[in-house]
Short mmCIF file of C-alpha atoms and ligand atoms in Angstrom, two decimals:
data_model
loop_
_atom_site.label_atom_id
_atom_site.label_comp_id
_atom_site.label_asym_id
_atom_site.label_seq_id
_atom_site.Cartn_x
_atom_site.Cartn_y
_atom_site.Cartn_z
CA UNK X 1 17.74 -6.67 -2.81
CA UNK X 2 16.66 -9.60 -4.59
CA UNK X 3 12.38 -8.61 -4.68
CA UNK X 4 11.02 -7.24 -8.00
CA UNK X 5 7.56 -6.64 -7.68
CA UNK X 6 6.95 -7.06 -11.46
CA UNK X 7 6.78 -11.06 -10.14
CA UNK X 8 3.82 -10.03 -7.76
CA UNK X 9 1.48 -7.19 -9.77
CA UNK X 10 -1.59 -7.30 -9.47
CA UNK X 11 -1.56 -10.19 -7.11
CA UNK X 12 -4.65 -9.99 -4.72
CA UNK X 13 -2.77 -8.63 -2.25
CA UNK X 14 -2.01 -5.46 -4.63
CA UNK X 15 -5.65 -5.25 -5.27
CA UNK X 16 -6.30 -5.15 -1.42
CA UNK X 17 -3.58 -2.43 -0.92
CA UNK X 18 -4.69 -0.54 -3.82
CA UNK X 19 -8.98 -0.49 -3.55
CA UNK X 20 -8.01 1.00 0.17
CA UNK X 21 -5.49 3.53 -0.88
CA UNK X 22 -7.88 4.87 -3.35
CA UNK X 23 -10.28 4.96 -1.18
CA UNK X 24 -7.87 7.14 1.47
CA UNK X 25 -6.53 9.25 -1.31
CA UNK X 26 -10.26 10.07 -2.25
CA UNK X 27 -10.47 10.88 1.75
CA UNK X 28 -7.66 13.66 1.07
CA UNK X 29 -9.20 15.41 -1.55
CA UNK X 30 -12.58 15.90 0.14
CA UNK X 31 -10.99 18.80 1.80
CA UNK X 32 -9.39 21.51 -0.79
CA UNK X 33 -6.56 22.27 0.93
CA UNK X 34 -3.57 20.37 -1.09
CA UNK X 35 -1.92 17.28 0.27
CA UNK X 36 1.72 15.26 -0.05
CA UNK X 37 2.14 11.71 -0.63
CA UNK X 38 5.02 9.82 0.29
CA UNK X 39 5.96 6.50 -1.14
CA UNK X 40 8.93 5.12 0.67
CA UNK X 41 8.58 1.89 -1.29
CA UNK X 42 7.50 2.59 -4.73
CA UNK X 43 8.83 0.52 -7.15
CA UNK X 44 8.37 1.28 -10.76
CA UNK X 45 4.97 2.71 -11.29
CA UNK X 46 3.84 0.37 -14.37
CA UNK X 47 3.37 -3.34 -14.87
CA UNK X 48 3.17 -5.72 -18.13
CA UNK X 49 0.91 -8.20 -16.72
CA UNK X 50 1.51 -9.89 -20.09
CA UNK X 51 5.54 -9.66 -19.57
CA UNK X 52 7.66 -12.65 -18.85
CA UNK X 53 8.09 -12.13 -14.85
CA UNK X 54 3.91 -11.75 -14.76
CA UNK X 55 3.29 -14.96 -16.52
CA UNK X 56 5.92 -17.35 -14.87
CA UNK X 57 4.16 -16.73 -11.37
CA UNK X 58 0.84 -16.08 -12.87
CA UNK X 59 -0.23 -14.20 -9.49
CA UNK X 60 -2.47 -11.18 -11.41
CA UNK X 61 -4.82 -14.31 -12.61
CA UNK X 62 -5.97 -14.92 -8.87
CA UNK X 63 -5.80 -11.00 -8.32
CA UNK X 64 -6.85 -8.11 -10.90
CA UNK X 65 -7.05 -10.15 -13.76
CA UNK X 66 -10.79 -11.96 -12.15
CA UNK X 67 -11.67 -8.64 -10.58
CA UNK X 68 -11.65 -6.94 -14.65
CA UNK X 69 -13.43 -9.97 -15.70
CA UNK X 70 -16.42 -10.43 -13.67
CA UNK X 71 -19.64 -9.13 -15.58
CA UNK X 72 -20.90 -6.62 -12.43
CA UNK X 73 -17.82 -5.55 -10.14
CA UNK X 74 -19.25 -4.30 -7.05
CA UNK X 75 -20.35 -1.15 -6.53
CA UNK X 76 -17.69 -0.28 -3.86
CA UNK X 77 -15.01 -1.89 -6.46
CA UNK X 78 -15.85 0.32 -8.59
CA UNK X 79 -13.54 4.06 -8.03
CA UNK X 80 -10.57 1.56 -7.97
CA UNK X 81 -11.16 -0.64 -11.10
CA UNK X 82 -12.01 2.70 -12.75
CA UNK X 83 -8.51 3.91 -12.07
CA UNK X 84 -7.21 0.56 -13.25
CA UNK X 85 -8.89 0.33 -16.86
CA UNK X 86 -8.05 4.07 -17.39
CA UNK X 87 -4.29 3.92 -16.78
CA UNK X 88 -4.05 1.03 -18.95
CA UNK X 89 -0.80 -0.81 -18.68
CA UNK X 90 -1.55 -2.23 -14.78
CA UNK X 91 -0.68 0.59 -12.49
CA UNK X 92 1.98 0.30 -9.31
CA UNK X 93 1.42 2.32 -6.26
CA UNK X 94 2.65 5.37 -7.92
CA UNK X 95 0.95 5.57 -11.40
CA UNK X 96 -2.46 4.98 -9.16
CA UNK X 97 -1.43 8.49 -6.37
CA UNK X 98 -0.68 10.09 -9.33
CA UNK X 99 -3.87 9.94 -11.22
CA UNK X 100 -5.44 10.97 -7.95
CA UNK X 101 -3.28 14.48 -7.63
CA UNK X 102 -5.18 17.77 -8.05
CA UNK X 103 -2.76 20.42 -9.40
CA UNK X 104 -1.33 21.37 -5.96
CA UNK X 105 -0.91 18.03 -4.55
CA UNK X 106 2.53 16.61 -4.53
CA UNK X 107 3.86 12.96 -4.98
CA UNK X 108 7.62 12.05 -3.32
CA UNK X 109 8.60 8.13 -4.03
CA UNK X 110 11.60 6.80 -2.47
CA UNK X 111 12.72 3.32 -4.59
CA UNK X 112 16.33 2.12 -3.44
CA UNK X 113 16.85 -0.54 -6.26
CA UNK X 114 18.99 1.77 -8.98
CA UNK X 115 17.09 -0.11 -11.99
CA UNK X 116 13.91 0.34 -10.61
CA UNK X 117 14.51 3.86 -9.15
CA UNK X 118 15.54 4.46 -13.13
CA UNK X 119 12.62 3.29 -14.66
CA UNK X 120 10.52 5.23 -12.26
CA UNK X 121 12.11 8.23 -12.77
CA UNK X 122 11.87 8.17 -16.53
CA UNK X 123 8.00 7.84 -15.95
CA UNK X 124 7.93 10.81 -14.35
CA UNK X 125 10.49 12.74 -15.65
CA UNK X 126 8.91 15.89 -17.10
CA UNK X 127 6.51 15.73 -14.34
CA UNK X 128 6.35 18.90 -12.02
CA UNK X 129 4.26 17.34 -9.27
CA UNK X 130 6.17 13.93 -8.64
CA UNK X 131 9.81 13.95 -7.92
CA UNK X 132 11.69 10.60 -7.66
CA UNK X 133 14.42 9.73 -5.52
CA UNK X 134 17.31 7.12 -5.29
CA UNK X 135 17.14 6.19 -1.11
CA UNK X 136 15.98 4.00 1.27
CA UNK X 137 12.47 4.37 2.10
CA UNK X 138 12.68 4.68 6.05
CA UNK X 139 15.59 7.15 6.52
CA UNK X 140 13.57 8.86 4.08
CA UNK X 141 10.68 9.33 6.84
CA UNK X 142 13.37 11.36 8.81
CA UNK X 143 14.66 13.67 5.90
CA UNK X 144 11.85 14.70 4.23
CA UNK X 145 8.63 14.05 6.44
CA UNK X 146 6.58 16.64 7.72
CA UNK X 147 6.16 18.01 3.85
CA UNK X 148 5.25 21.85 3.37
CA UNK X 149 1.45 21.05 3.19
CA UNK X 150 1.46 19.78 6.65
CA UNK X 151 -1.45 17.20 5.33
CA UNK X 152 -1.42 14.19 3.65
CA UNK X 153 -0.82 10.93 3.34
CA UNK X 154 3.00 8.07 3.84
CA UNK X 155 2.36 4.47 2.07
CA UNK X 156 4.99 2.05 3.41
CA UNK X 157 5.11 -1.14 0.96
CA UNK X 158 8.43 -2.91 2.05
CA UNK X 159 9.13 -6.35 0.56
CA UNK X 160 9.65 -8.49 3.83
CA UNK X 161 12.30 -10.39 2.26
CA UNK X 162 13.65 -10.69 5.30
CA UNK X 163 12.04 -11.07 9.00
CA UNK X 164 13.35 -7.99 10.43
CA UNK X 165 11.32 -5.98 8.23
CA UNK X 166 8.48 -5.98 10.67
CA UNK X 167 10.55 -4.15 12.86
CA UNK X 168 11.79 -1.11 10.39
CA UNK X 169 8.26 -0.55 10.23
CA UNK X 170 7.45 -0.51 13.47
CA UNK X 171 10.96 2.31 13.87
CA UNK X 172 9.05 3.93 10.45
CA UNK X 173 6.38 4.08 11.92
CA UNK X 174 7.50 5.78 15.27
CA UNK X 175 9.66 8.03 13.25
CA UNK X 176 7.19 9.07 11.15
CA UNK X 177 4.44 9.64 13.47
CA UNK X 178 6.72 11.85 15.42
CA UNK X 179 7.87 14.25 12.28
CA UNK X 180 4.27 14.31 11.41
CA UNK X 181 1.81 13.19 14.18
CA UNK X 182 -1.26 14.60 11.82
CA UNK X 183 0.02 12.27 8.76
CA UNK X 184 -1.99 9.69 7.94
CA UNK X 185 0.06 6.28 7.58
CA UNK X 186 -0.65 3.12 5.85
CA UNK X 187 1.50 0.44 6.12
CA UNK X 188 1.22 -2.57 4.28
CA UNK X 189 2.01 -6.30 5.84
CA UNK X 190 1.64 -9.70 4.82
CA UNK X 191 0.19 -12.29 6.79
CA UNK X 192 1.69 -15.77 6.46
CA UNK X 193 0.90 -17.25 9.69
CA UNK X 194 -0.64 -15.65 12.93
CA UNK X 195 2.54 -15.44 15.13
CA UNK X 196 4.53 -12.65 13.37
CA UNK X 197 1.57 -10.53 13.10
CA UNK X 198 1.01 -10.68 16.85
CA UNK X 199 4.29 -10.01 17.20
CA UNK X 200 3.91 -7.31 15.01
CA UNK X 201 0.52 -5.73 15.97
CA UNK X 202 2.16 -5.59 20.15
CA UNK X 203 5.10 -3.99 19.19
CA UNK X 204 3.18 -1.37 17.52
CA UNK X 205 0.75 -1.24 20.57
CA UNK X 206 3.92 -0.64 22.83
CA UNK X 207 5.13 2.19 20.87
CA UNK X 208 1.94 4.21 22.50
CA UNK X 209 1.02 5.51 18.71
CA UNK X 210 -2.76 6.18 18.87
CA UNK X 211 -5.55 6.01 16.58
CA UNK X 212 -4.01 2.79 14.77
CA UNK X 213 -6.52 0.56 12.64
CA UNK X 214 -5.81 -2.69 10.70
CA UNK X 215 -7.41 -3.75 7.62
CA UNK X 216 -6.81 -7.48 6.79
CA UNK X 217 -8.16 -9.92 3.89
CA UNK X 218 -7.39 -13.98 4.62
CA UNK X 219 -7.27 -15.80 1.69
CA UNK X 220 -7.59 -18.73 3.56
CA UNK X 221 -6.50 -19.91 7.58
CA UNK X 222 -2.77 -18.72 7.94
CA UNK X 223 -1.60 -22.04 8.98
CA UNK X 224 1.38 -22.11 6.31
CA UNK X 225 4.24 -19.93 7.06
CA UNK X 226 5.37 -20.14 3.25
CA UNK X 227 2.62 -19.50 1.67
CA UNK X 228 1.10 -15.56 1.45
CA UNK X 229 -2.44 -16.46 2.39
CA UNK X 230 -3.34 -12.83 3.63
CA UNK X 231 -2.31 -9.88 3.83
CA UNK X 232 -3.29 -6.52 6.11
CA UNK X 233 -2.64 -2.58 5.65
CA UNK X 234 -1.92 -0.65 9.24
CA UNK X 235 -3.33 3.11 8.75
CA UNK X 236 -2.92 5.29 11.29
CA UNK X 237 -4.87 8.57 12.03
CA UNK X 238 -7.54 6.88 9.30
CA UNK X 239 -9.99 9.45 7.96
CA UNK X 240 -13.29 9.82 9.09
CA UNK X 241 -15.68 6.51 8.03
CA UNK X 242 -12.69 4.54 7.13
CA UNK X 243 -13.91 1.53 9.62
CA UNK X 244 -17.51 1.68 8.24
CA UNK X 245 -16.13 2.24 4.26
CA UNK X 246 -13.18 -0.58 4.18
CA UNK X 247 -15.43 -3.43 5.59
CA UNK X 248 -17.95 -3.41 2.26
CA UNK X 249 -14.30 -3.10 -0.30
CA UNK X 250 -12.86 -6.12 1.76
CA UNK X 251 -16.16 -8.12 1.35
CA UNK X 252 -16.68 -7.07 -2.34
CA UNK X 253 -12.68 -8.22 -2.81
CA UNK X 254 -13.73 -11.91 -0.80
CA UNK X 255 -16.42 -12.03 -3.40
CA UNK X 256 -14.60 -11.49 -6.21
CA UNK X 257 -11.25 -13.46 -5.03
CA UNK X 258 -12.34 -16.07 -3.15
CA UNK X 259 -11.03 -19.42 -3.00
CA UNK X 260 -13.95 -20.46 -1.03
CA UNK X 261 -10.81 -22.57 1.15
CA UNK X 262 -11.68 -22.61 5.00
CA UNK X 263 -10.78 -19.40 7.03
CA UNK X 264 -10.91 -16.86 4.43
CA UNK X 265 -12.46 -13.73 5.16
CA UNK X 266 -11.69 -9.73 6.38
CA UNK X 267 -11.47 -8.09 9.23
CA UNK X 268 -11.44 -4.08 10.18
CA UNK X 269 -10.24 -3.61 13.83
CA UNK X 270 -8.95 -1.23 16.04
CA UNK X 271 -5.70 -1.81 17.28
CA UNK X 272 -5.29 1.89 19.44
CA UNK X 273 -7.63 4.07 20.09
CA UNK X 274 -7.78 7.90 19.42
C1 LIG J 1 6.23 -4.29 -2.63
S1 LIG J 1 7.25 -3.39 -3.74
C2 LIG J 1 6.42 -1.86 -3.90
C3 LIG J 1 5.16 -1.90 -4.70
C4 LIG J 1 4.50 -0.56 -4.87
N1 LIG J 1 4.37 0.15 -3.59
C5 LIG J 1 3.13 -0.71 -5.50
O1 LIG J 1 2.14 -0.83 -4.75
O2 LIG J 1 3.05 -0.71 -6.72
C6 LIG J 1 8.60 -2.94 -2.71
C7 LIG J 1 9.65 -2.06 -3.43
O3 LIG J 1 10.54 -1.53 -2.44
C8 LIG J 1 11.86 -1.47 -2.97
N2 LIG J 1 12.74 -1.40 -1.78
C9 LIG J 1 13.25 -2.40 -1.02
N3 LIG J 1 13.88 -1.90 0.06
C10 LIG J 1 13.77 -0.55 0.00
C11 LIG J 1 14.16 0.52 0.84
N4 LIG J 1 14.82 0.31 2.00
N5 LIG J 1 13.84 1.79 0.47
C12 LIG J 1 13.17 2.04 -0.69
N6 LIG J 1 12.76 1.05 -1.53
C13 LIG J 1 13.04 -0.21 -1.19
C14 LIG J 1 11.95 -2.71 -3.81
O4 LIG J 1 12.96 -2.58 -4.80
C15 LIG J 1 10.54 -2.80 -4.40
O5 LIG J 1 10.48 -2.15 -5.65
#
């Protein structure tokens, strides 16, 4: 386990992730009833942006750092940035669910690196509604998937270190869809070059999940398999008006983050239908 994500926070491809799960978190709480989140891959909750791993990649500059600096963020910007500047010190996945709890929603995160998994659960430590544990992400979606509120919400943020990631989250998926068919799943992926994400997006077809929607952002063409020039989130069972909401976040993200380089751009699509 060589990824830290302290190297990558706040990189554009967090911001992507991170405007659309506010948005589907804010989906949750339209309805009273209270809802679970699980984080199979949820690393340690805060970020120094100014810290020594942030500045030797310099990745937040071209990501959240430009977002907080433009004079007028966009209107449909504008519930995620908000979460941003309150938390202060840059938010991870977890810090950002949290602030989005009511008092009967309930937070789970699963982070398999023992530092990490430490840090994280000092953060949370005297907090009733979050509970932190020490194991791998995807068995997780067997042993503690559906959760008691039979509603809510599984983020799956691996670090594709390797290629065979792709298919542990096309197994998570299955897995979890099957424990909890009503879940709503987002699963993040990046996109390097076209031919793994094919690969990728037909596996998941073949698994005969339904109601499956990708949300992409290009940087630029993915022509250069080292290079992260995009990156997409799967959900699954989205809520209502999530393919008429994401569209506008995606474009006000290209406006904000664009490198104006050939083939950048968004795309919202349907990859199974309901
Ligand atoms: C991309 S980062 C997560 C970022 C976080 N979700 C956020 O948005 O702030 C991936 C994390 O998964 C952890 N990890 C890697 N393999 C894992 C596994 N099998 N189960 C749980 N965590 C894992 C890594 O240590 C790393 O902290």
């Amino acid at each position: 386990m060589n990824y830290r994500h302290a190297y990558h926070a706040g990189n554009f491809a967090d911001c992507m992730k991170h405007a659309l799960l506010v948005w589907l978190l804010d989906a949750l709480a339209r309805k009273e009833k209270p809802f679970s989140v699980l984080d199979t891959h949820a690393g340690i909750g805060h970020y120094d942006l100014a810290g020594d791993e942030a500045r030797r990649t310099g990745e937040a500059n071209n990501g959240i750092v430009r977002l907080l600096a433009a004079a007028a963020a966009a209107p449909e910007l504008a519930p995620y940035l908000a979460i941003i500047r309150r938390l202060g010190l840059y938010p991870g996945s977890p810090s950002i669910i949290r602030a989005l709890l009511r008092p009967d929603d309930r937070l789970v995160c699963c982070e398999l690196h023992p530092e990490d998994c430490s840090t994280l659960r000092r953060r949370f430590a005297r907090d009733k509604q979050v509970s932190v544990h020490g194991r791998d992400g995807y068995e997780a979606l067997t042993a503690l998937l559906p959760p008691a509120e039979r509603r809510g919400l599984v983020l799956i943020d691996p670090p594709y270190e390797n290629p065979e990631e792709f298919d542990r989250v096309v197994n998570g998926i299955e897995t979890a869809q099957a424990r909890f068919p009503g879940g709503i799943l987002a699963a993040w992926y990046p996109i390097k070059h076209r031919a793994p994400v094919r690969a990728f997006h037909a596996a998941l077809r073949q698994t005969g999940v339904r109601d499956i929607v990708t949300a992409e952002f290009l940087r630029r063409a993915p022509l250069d398999p080292a290079r992260l020039n995009g990156c997409g989130l799967l959900v699954i069972n989205p809520p209502w008006r999530f393919e008429t909401d994401a569209p506008p976040i995606l474009g006000a993200l290209l406006a904000g983050l664009g490198t104006g380089e050939p083939g950048a751009g968004f795309a919202v699509e349907r990859l199974a239908d309901e």
